[in-house]
Amino acid sequence: MKKCHLLSFLLIFLLIFQLNNRWVEASNIVKVKFGSKELTYLLKGKIIDQKSIDDPKESLLTRERLLLAFAKLSNIEGSNTSLTEPQIIQSIKSYYITILPTNWLSDQNLKKVVSFQEFCEIISAIDGFPNLKKNDAIQTLKLKGLFTDSEYNTYFINGKLTYSEVIVLLFRWMQLPLNQPQLEPTYSYTTLNQVTLKEGPSYTYPNVKTIPKNTLLTILKITPKVALVKTGNSVGYIPSNTLSSSNSVGVNQMYGINTDGLNVRSGPSTSYPVIQKINKATKVQGYSINNDWLYLSDKNLKGYISIKYTTKLKNDPSKPPSNQDDSKLVRKVIVDTTSLNVRSDSSTSSLVIGSVKKGEILVVLKEIDGWLQISKNNSIGFVSKQYVKDLQVPNSSTINIAIDAGHGGTDPGTSYNGLVEKDITLKTAQFIKESFLGSNVNVILTRDSDQFIPLGDRVKIAKNNGAILFVSIHVNSGSGENGGGTETYYYGKDGKNPMIQQSQNLAKSIQTQLLMAWNSTDRGTNHGNFQVIRDNNLPAVLTELGFIDSQADRLHLSSQLELHKAANAIHDGIIQYLQNSGYQITN
């Protein structure tokens, strides 16, 4: 009898053991089954290893493992090969710092588990919808095809993720535009240099082709580190920092809204969640992606609206109205005395209604017996002609400007973890020069390579080449990880540079454009006692792009794409200043 009980016990034990083994094998099958096609491709590129896929007890996804997944899927230049895993994680974190949830910044614990919901919110933020929360983010990504209903119910209904699962999801997300071409806007970019198109988002994948410099590409998906692009019949990946500024492939147009409470959605159908509502008479900028839906491309309003509740307006927002008639330049004068009274009429006995300072530029309306009727800031008055000089404006002839890349050679400037000021300033200066190609503005670079140029010589280079203004590019430091911001200096004290007002105007124009380009903290335009702007007789400014020790600013300073945006902003600020000063710019 005892033998019978013992035999029964052994049979039960063997049955349980066999069932347990089958359960483990089944869990392995399920693990591999999820995204098996993608996992095969990711194994090919060494993005993931077989051990991670086969592990039946793979741990839940943490913050550091999510960052590592982003890094693995954007190592297209092979820059991570010499770094340790913690270094890779910290490096990629700086690229995504403005997108990550705020609690990641307040709580630096990277060991915390990332839920499926939080992952979907982060992906939605990268896609341009930072306010999508909880089920709305999940619903949006499900409708876009990131995962099916069956997959969601099988793998993610409990809100948990593993590293191998998130690798598959991230790769699918990067590939979505190939499967759903009308769900996301596409853009055109040009390559800054010759670049190699890779089959996958890592240097480990085969080369597809070499793309020459200045090639126009269609951008299907862009992340802070890597972009999925199409050129001709070829599709592949290149580093994001090899691209110039973008233009939407769709034709931007201004639309008027014809109804109150119009839903703005996260995708082009009524199945997508509502982001916000807009009312009648609102004007929005965007373009139609099909006959039924508009994609809104305003900086502060992104999403999709039904086209039937809109009216296309005549004006094209991509071509803002000019603030001057280039064919009829008005006469302008520059104040040539410390302070000049502005009077109500053309005599010294008339009432003083204001004053202007040396260097200020005035628009002349008419001349009466040694007096000039002038306009400034929408106010009209009279000034004595003997205290002003006509502003010499070389209409469409060549206009020389000086761009000074701060530091260089043996003077590196400030630095942080391999990021060096002299390299940032040189690249930005070169981008500025490129931005003026084809126009009548000729850019003189005080240095065009990694060389040391004394401060006094930089000013001489500008003067000897007939420059009419001087812009020095620099990078700041000392704000700390949570600080940062952009500021532009001019020399504002009497006795040195006489072009105080012009310098201040130039500083304001450049500062305004830089803030719009990077959405950075505004540290203002201020007087600065720097030699290159002090010992100068040109309108001269020194701009500090950002702080190298600031997490947010490093995101811009470490990216060539972002430096190109800064260069374009400085270009636009200079153009605005020149046009306001009466110069005619030709393209």
mmCIF file of N, CA and C in Angstrom, residues 56-157:
data_model
loop_
_atom_site.group_PDB
_atom_site.id
_atom_site.type_symbol
_atom_site.label_atom_id
_atom_site.label_comp_id
_atom_site.label_asym_id
_atom_site.label_seq_id
_atom_site.Cartn_x
_atom_site.Cartn_y
_atom_site.Cartn_z
ATOM 1 N N PRO A 56 13.179 33.294 -20.351
ATOM 2 C CA PRO A 56 11.764 33.207 -19.935
ATOM 3 C C PRO A 56 11.460 34.092 -18.730
ATOM 4 N N LYS A 57 12.498 34.556 -18.062
ATOM 5 C CA LYS A 57 12.300 35.388 -16.874
ATOM 6 C C LYS A 57 12.868 36.795 -17.098
ATOM 7 N N GLU A 58 12.739 37.261 -18.337
ATOM 8 C CA GLU A 58 13.254 38.590 -18.662
ATOM 9 C C GLU A 58 12.599 39.635 -17.762
ATOM 10 N N SER A 59 13.425 40.488 -17.187
ATOM 11 C CA SER A 59 12.917 41.469 -16.215
ATOM 12 C C SER A 59 12.113 42.554 -16.905
ATOM 13 N N LEU A 60 11.323 43.264 -16.102
ATOM 14 C CA LEU A 60 10.486 44.344 -16.637
ATOM 15 C C LEU A 60 11.339 45.516 -17.094
ATOM 16 N N LEU A 61 10.788 46.285 -18.025
ATOM 17 C CA LEU A 61 11.494 47.423 -18.601
ATOM 18 C C LEU A 61 11.696 48.515 -17.549
ATOM 19 N N THR A 62 12.922 49.021 -17.453
ATOM 20 C CA THR A 62 13.229 50.150 -16.568
ATOM 21 C C THR A 62 13.572 51.373 -17.411
ATOM 22 N N ARG A 63 13.694 52.510 -16.737
ATOM 23 C CA ARG A 63 14.037 53.741 -17.440
ATOM 24 C C ARG A 63 15.364 53.611 -18.171
ATOM 25 N N GLU A 64 16.364 53.038 -17.507
ATOM 26 C CA GLU A 64 17.680 52.938 -18.130
ATOM 27 C C GLU A 64 17.659 51.981 -19.314
ATOM 28 N N ARG A 65 16.839 50.924 -19.242
ATOM 29 C CA ARG A 65 16.753 49.982 -20.359
ATOM 30 C C ARG A 65 16.003 50.591 -21.546
ATOM 31 N N LEU A 66 15.022 51.463 -21.268
ATOM 32 C CA LEU A 66 14.338 52.168 -22.353
ATOM 33 C C LEU A 66 15.314 53.106 -23.050
ATOM 34 N N LEU A 67 16.114 53.849 -22.281
ATOM 35 C CA LEU A 67 17.115 54.737 -22.873
ATOM 36 C C LEU A 67 18.136 53.934 -23.677
ATOM 37 N N LEU A 68 18.510 52.772 -23.163
ATOM 38 C CA LEU A 68 19.447 51.913 -23.887
ATOM 39 C C LEU A 68 18.833 51.456 -25.214
ATOM 40 N N ALA A 69 17.537 51.165 -25.206
ATOM 41 C CA ALA A 69 16.854 50.758 -26.446
ATOM 42 C C ALA A 69 16.882 51.888 -27.473
ATOM 43 N N PHE A 70 16.620 53.126 -27.019
ATOM 44 C CA PHE A 70 16.718 54.280 -27.921
ATOM 45 C C PHE A 70 18.134 54.380 -28.509
ATOM 46 N N ALA A 71 19.137 54.192 -27.651
ATOM 47 C CA ALA A 71 20.534 54.291 -28.089
ATOM 48 C C ALA A 71 20.876 53.208 -29.105
ATOM 49 N N LYS A 72 20.422 51.978 -28.843
ATOM 50 C CA LYS A 72 20.714 50.862 -29.741
ATOM 51 C C LYS A 72 20.116 51.088 -31.131
ATOM 52 N N LEU A 73 18.955 51.750 -31.170
ATOM 53 C CA LEU A 73 18.262 51.978 -32.434
ATOM 54 C C LEU A 73 18.638 53.319 -33.067
ATOM 55 N N SER A 74 19.720 53.921 -32.614
ATOM 56 C CA SER A 74 20.162 55.178 -33.225
ATOM 57 C C SER A 74 21.682 55.285 -33.261
ATOM 58 N N ASN A 75 22.364 54.141 -33.145
ATOM 59 C CA ASN A 75 23.825 54.134 -33.148
ATOM 60 C C ASN A 75 24.348 54.023 -34.570
ATOM 61 N N ILE A 76 23.853 54.904 -35.431
ATOM 62 C CA ILE A 76 24.142 54.773 -36.858
ATOM 63 C C ILE A 76 25.563 55.203 -37.205
ATOM 64 N N GLU A 77 26.170 56.023 -36.344
ATOM 65 C CA GLU A 77 27.543 56.459 -36.591
ATOM 66 C C GLU A 77 28.567 55.586 -35.869
ATOM 67 N N GLY A 78 28.070 54.645 -35.044
ATOM 68 C CA GLY A 78 28.976 53.777 -34.314
ATOM 69 C C GLY A 78 29.670 54.463 -33.157
ATOM 70 N N SER A 79 29.098 55.592 -32.713
ATOM 71 C CA SER A 79 29.746 56.383 -31.659
ATOM 72 C C SER A 79 29.661 55.712 -30.292
ATOM 73 N N ASN A 80 28.780 54.710 -30.142
ATOM 74 C CA ASN A 80 28.609 54.070 -28.830
ATOM 75 C C ASN A 80 29.572 52.915 -28.590
ATOM 76 N N THR A 81 30.326 52.534 -29.600
ATOM 77 C CA THR A 81 31.109 51.308 -29.491
ATOM 78 C C THR A 81 32.191 51.380 -28.412
ATOM 79 N N SER A 82 32.702 52.577 -28.141
ATOM 80 C CA SER A 82 33.774 52.706 -27.155
ATOM 81 C C SER A 82 33.271 53.113 -25.772
ATOM 82 N N LEU A 83 31.944 53.214 -25.613
ATOM 83 C CA LEU A 83 31.375 53.660 -24.350
ATOM 84 C C LEU A 83 30.882 52.484 -23.519
ATOM 85 N N THR A 84 30.888 52.653 -22.197
ATOM 86 C CA THR A 84 30.270 51.664 -21.315
ATOM 87 C C THR A 84 28.761 51.854 -21.361
ATOM 88 N N GLU A 85 28.018 50.861 -20.883
ATOM 89 C CA GLU A 85 26.561 50.961 -20.909
ATOM 90 C C GLU A 85 26.047 52.176 -20.137
ATOM 91 N N PRO A 86 26.546 52.467 -18.935
ATOM 92 C CA PRO A 86 26.090 53.692 -18.236
ATOM 93 C C PRO A 86 26.395 54.961 -19.023
ATOM 94 N N GLN A 87 27.525 55.017 -19.716
ATOM 95 C CA GLN A 87 27.859 56.187 -20.527
ATOM 96 C C GLN A 87 26.910 56.325 -21.713
ATOM 97 N N ILE A 88 26.561 55.193 -22.316
ATOM 98 C CA ILE A 88 25.609 55.213 -23.432
ATOM 99 C C ILE A 88 24.269 55.763 -22.964
ATOM 100 N N ILE A 89 23.820 55.310 -21.814
ATOM 101 C CA ILE A 89 22.520 55.731 -21.275
ATOM 102 C C ILE A 89 22.518 57.227 -20.982
ATOM 103 N N GLN A 90 23.570 57.741 -20.351
ATOM 104 C CA GLN A 90 23.642 59.166 -20.047
ATOM 105 C C GLN A 90 23.727 60.002 -21.319
ATOM 106 N N SER A 91 24.443 59.500 -22.317
ATOM 107 C CA SER A 91 24.587 60.229 -23.574
ATOM 108 C C SER A 91 23.245 60.361 -24.292
ATOM 109 N N ILE A 92 22.505 59.247 -24.424
ATOM 110 C CA ILE A 92 21.228 59.307 -25.133
ATOM 111 C C ILE A 92 20.192 60.105 -24.342
ATOM 112 N N LYS A 93 20.300 60.107 -23.021
ATOM 113 C CA LYS A 93 19.356 60.854 -22.191
ATOM 114 C C LYS A 93 19.398 62.334 -22.517
ATOM 115 N N SER A 94 20.594 62.870 -22.812
ATOM 116 C CA SER A 94 20.721 64.300 -23.110
ATOM 117 C C SER A 94 19.978 64.665 -24.386
ATOM 118 N N TYR A 95 19.822 63.712 -25.322
ATOM 119 C CA TYR A 95 19.111 63.990 -26.569
ATOM 120 C C TYR A 95 17.592 64.014 -26.382
ATOM 121 N N TYR A 96 17.110 63.294 -25.376
ATOM 122 C CA TYR A 96 15.668 63.176 -25.172
ATOM 123 C C TYR A 96 15.186 63.950 -23.938
ATOM 124 N N ILE A 97 16.056 64.785 -23.376
ATOM 125 C CA ILE A 97 15.769 65.396 -22.083
ATOM 126 C C ILE A 97 14.504 66.256 -22.102
ATOM 127 N N THR A 98 14.223 66.923 -23.235
ATOM 128 C CA THR A 98 13.044 67.791 -23.298
ATOM 129 C C THR A 98 11.759 67.020 -23.563
ATOM 130 N N ILE A 99 11.881 65.731 -23.864
ATOM 131 C CA ILE A 99 10.715 64.909 -24.188
ATOM 132 C C ILE A 99 10.314 64.012 -23.024
ATOM 133 N N LEU A 100 11.288 63.623 -22.219
ATOM 134 C CA LEU A 100 11.022 62.690 -21.125
ATOM 135 C C LEU A 100 10.072 63.308 -20.098
ATOM 136 N N PRO A 101 9.291 62.475 -19.414
ATOM 137 C CA PRO A 101 8.349 62.982 -18.404
ATOM 138 C C PRO A 101 9.067 63.814 -17.338
ATOM 139 N N THR A 102 8.371 64.812 -16.820
ATOM 140 C CA THR A 102 8.983 65.715 -15.837
ATOM 141 C C THR A 102 9.426 64.979 -14.582
ATOM 142 N N ASN A 103 8.743 63.890 -14.235
ATOM 143 C CA ASN A 103 9.148 63.174 -13.022
ATOM 144 C C ASN A 103 10.478 62.448 -13.190
ATOM 145 N N TRP A 104 10.926 62.267 -14.434
ATOM 146 C CA TRP A 104 12.252 61.705 -14.664
ATOM 147 C C TRP A 104 13.329 62.689 -14.241
ATOM 148 N N LEU A 105 13.032 63.980 -14.369
ATOM 149 C CA LEU A 105 14.003 65.010 -14.022
ATOM 150 C C LEU A 105 14.050 65.244 -12.519
ATOM 151 N N SER A 106 12.873 65.212 -11.896
ATOM 152 C CA SER A 106 12.830 65.419 -10.445
ATOM 153 C C SER A 106 13.292 64.182 -9.682
ATOM 154 N N ASP A 107 13.035 63.025 -10.265
ATOM 155 C CA ASP A 107 13.446 61.763 -9.652
ATOM 156 C C ASP A 107 14.440 61.086 -10.595
ATOM 157 N N GLN A 108 15.710 61.108 -10.248
ATOM 158 C CA GLN A 108 16.770 60.634 -11.137
ATOM 159 C C GLN A 108 16.982 59.115 -11.089
ATOM 160 N N ASN A 109 16.074 58.382 -10.443
ATOM 161 C CA ASN A 109 16.225 56.941 -10.296
ATOM 162 C C ASN A 109 15.911 56.228 -11.614
ATOM 163 N N LEU A 110 16.947 55.819 -12.328
ATOM 164 C CA LEU A 110 16.765 55.175 -13.625
ATOM 165 C C LEU A 110 16.426 53.699 -13.513
ATOM 166 N N LYS A 111 16.380 53.180 -12.294
ATOM 167 C CA LYS A 111 16.030 51.777 -12.087
ATOM 168 C C LYS A 111 14.519 51.564 -12.027
ATOM 169 N N LYS A 112 13.760 52.646 -12.018
ATOM 170 C CA LYS A 112 12.305 52.517 -11.902
ATOM 171 C C LYS A 112 11.718 51.872 -13.149
ATOM 172 N N VAL A 113 10.669 51.097 -12.947
ATOM 173 C CA VAL A 113 9.998 50.393 -14.040
ATOM 174 C C VAL A 113 9.176 51.375 -14.881
ATOM 175 N N VAL A 114 9.227 51.192 -16.199
ATOM 176 C CA VAL A 114 8.438 51.990 -17.136
ATOM 177 C C VAL A 114 7.242 51.159 -17.585
ATOM 178 N N SER A 115 6.055 51.662 -17.359
ATOM 179 C CA SER A 115 4.850 50.935 -17.741
ATOM 180 C C SER A 115 4.588 51.086 -19.236
ATOM 181 N N PHE A 116 3.734 50.239 -19.764
ATOM 182 C CA PHE A 116 3.337 50.323 -21.164
ATOM 183 C C PHE A 116 2.679 51.669 -21.447
ATOM 184 N N GLN A 117 1.877 52.141 -20.523
ATOM 185 C CA GLN A 117 1.192 53.423 -20.661
ATOM 186 C C GLN A 117 2.202 54.573 -20.745
ATOM 187 N N GLU A 118 3.188 54.563 -19.843
ATOM 188 C CA GLU A 118 4.193 55.629 -19.843
ATOM 189 C C GLU A 118 5.007 55.595 -21.134
ATOM 190 N N PHE A 119 5.328 54.413 -21.618
ATOM 191 C CA PHE A 119 6.043 54.284 -22.882
ATOM 192 C C PHE A 119 5.249 54.925 -24.021
ATOM 193 N N CYS A 120 3.950 54.659 -24.082
ATOM 194 C CA CYS A 120 3.103 55.231 -25.141
ATOM 195 C C CYS A 120 3.039 56.757 -25.043
ATOM 196 N N GLU A 121 3.026 57.293 -23.831
ATOM 197 C CA GLU A 121 3.013 58.744 -23.640
ATOM 198 C C GLU A 121 4.310 59.369 -24.146
ATOM 199 N N ILE A 122 5.445 58.709 -23.902
ATOM 200 C CA ILE A 122 6.741 59.224 -24.357
ATOM 201 C C ILE A 122 6.809 59.218 -25.888
ATOM 202 N N ILE A 123 6.355 58.136 -26.508
ATOM 203 C CA ILE A 123 6.361 58.051 -27.971
ATOM 204 C C ILE A 123 5.437 59.113 -28.566
ATOM 205 N N SER A 124 4.291 59.335 -27.953
ATOM 206 C CA SER A 124 3.365 60.369 -28.437
ATOM 207 C C SER A 124 3.998 61.750 -28.342
ATOM 208 N N ALA A 125 4.762 61.992 -27.272
ATOM 209 C CA ALA A 125 5.440 63.286 -27.112
ATOM 210 C C ALA A 125 6.469 63.495 -28.223
ATOM 211 N N ILE A 126 7.214 62.448 -28.568
ATOM 212 C CA ILE A 126 8.182 62.557 -29.658
ATOM 213 C C ILE A 126 7.467 62.837 -30.972
ATOM 214 N N ASP A 127 6.281 62.280 -31.143
ATOM 215 C CA ASP A 127 5.487 62.492 -32.356
ATOM 216 C C ASP A 127 4.832 63.870 -32.404
ATOM 217 N N GLY A 128 5.007 64.674 -31.365
ATOM 218 C CA GLY A 128 4.453 66.024 -31.380
ATOM 219 C C GLY A 128 3.186 66.197 -30.581
ATOM 220 N N PHE A 129 2.809 65.189 -29.767
ATOM 221 C CA PHE A 129 1.595 65.269 -28.960
ATOM 222 C C PHE A 129 1.930 65.035 -27.487
ATOM 223 N N PRO A 130 2.590 66.010 -26.854
ATOM 224 C CA PRO A 130 3.050 65.820 -25.468
ATOM 225 C C PRO A 130 1.940 65.764 -24.435
ATOM 226 N N ASN A 131 0.737 66.195 -24.811
ATOM 227 C CA ASN A 131 -0.364 66.232 -23.840
ATOM 228 C C ASN A 131 -1.268 65.013 -23.911
ATOM 229 N N LEU A 132 -0.938 64.055 -24.759
ATOM 230 C CA LEU A 132 -1.723 62.820 -24.812
ATOM 231 C C LEU A 132 -1.379 61.959 -23.603
ATOM 232 N N LYS A 133 -2.374 61.598 -22.811
ATOM 233 C CA LYS A 133 -2.125 60.839 -21.595
ATOM 234 C C LYS A 133 -2.923 59.537 -21.586
ATOM 235 N N LYS A 134 -2.423 58.596 -20.805
ATOM 236 C CA LYS A 134 -3.110 57.344 -20.496
ATOM 237 C C LYS A 134 -3.657 56.659 -21.741
ATOM 238 N N ASN A 135 -4.954 56.386 -21.738
ATOM 239 C CA ASN A 135 -5.559 55.590 -22.801
ATOM 240 C C ASN A 135 -5.545 56.294 -24.153
ATOM 241 N N ASP A 136 -5.520 57.641 -24.149
ATOM 242 C CA ASP A 136 -5.491 58.373 -25.424
ATOM 243 C C ASP A 136 -4.202 58.089 -26.187
ATOM 244 N N ALA A 137 -3.091 58.040 -25.468
ATOM 245 C CA ALA A 137 -1.811 57.743 -26.115
ATOM 246 C C ALA A 137 -1.801 56.313 -26.646
ATOM 247 N N ILE A 138 -2.318 55.383 -25.857
ATOM 248 C CA ILE A 138 -2.386 53.976 -26.278
ATOM 249 C C ILE A 138 -3.281 53.833 -27.500
ATOM 250 N N GLN A 139 -4.461 54.469 -27.447
ATOM 251 C CA GLN A 139 -5.415 54.386 -28.554
ATOM 252 C C GLN A 139 -4.825 54.951 -29.843
ATOM 253 N N THR A 140 -4.125 56.070 -29.744
ATOM 254 C CA THR A 140 -3.523 56.699 -30.927
ATOM 255 C C THR A 140 -2.511 55.777 -31.578
ATOM 256 N N LEU A 141 -1.631 55.199 -30.783
ATOM 257 C CA LEU A 141 -0.590 54.334 -31.339
ATOM 258 C C LEU A 141 -1.156 53.021 -31.869
ATOM 259 N N LYS A 142 -2.218 52.538 -31.242
ATOM 260 C CA LYS A 142 -2.863 51.323 -31.741
ATOM 261 C C LYS A 142 -3.495 51.589 -33.111
ATOM 262 N N LEU A 143 -4.156 52.740 -33.256
ATOM 263 C CA LEU A 143 -4.780 53.090 -34.533
ATOM 264 C C LEU A 143 -3.734 53.313 -35.620
ATOM 265 N N LYS A 144 -2.570 53.789 -35.230
ATOM 266 C CA LYS A 144 -1.497 54.005 -36.212
ATOM 267 C C LYS A 144 -0.845 52.695 -36.642
ATOM 268 N N GLY A 145 -1.143 51.612 -35.921
ATOM 269 C CA GLY A 145 -0.615 50.311 -36.316
ATOM 270 C C GLY A 145 0.614 49.869 -35.570
ATOM 271 N N LEU A 146 0.902 50.482 -34.424
ATOM 272 C CA LEU A 146 2.079 50.074 -33.660
ATOM 273 C C LEU A 146 1.894 48.672 -33.073
ATOM 274 N N PHE A 147 0.660 48.343 -32.739
ATOM 275 C CA PHE A 147 0.343 46.998 -32.250
ATOM 276 C C PHE A 147 -1.121 46.726 -32.549
ATOM 277 N N THR A 148 -1.468 45.451 -32.627
ATOM 278 C CA THR A 148 -2.847 45.068 -32.924
ATOM 279 C C THR A 148 -3.633 44.890 -31.627
ATOM 280 N N ASP A 149 -4.947 44.784 -31.753
ATOM 281 C CA ASP A 149 -5.793 44.497 -30.592
ATOM 282 C C ASP A 149 -5.384 43.189 -29.942
ATOM 283 N N SER A 150 -5.107 42.195 -30.776
ATOM 284 C CA SER A 150 -4.725 40.884 -30.256
ATOM 285 C C SER A 150 -3.418 40.967 -29.476
ATOM 286 N N GLU A 151 -2.441 41.685 -30.031
ATOM 287 C CA GLU A 151 -1.157 41.828 -29.333
ATOM 288 C C GLU A 151 -1.326 42.577 -28.024
ATOM 289 N N TYR A 152 -2.136 43.618 -28.060
ATOM 290 C CA TYR A 152 -2.349 44.393 -26.838
ATOM 291 C C TYR A 152 -2.973 43.514 -25.754
ATOM 292 N N ASN A 153 -3.988 42.747 -26.127
ATOM 293 C CA ASN A 153 -4.675 41.900 -25.148
ATOM 294 C C ASN A 153 -3.790 40.744 -24.659
ATOM 295 N N THR A 154 -2.847 40.331 -25.504
ATOM 296 C CA THR A 154 -1.975 39.219 -25.129
ATOM 297 C C THR A 154 -0.797 39.661 -24.276
ATOM 298 N N TYR A 155 -0.198 40.769 -24.651
ATOM 299 C CA TYR A 155 1.077 41.135 -24.039
ATOM 300 C C TYR A 155 1.006 42.325 -23.077
ATOM 301 N N PHE A 156 0.137 43.287 -23.353
ATOM 302 C CA PHE A 156 0.251 44.562 -22.646
ATOM 303 C C PHE A 156 -0.969 44.942 -21.814
ATOM 304 N N ILE A 157 -1.945 44.057 -21.735
ATOM 305 C CA ILE A 157 -3.164 44.382 -20.994
ATOM 306 C C ILE A 157 -2.859 44.627 -19.524
#
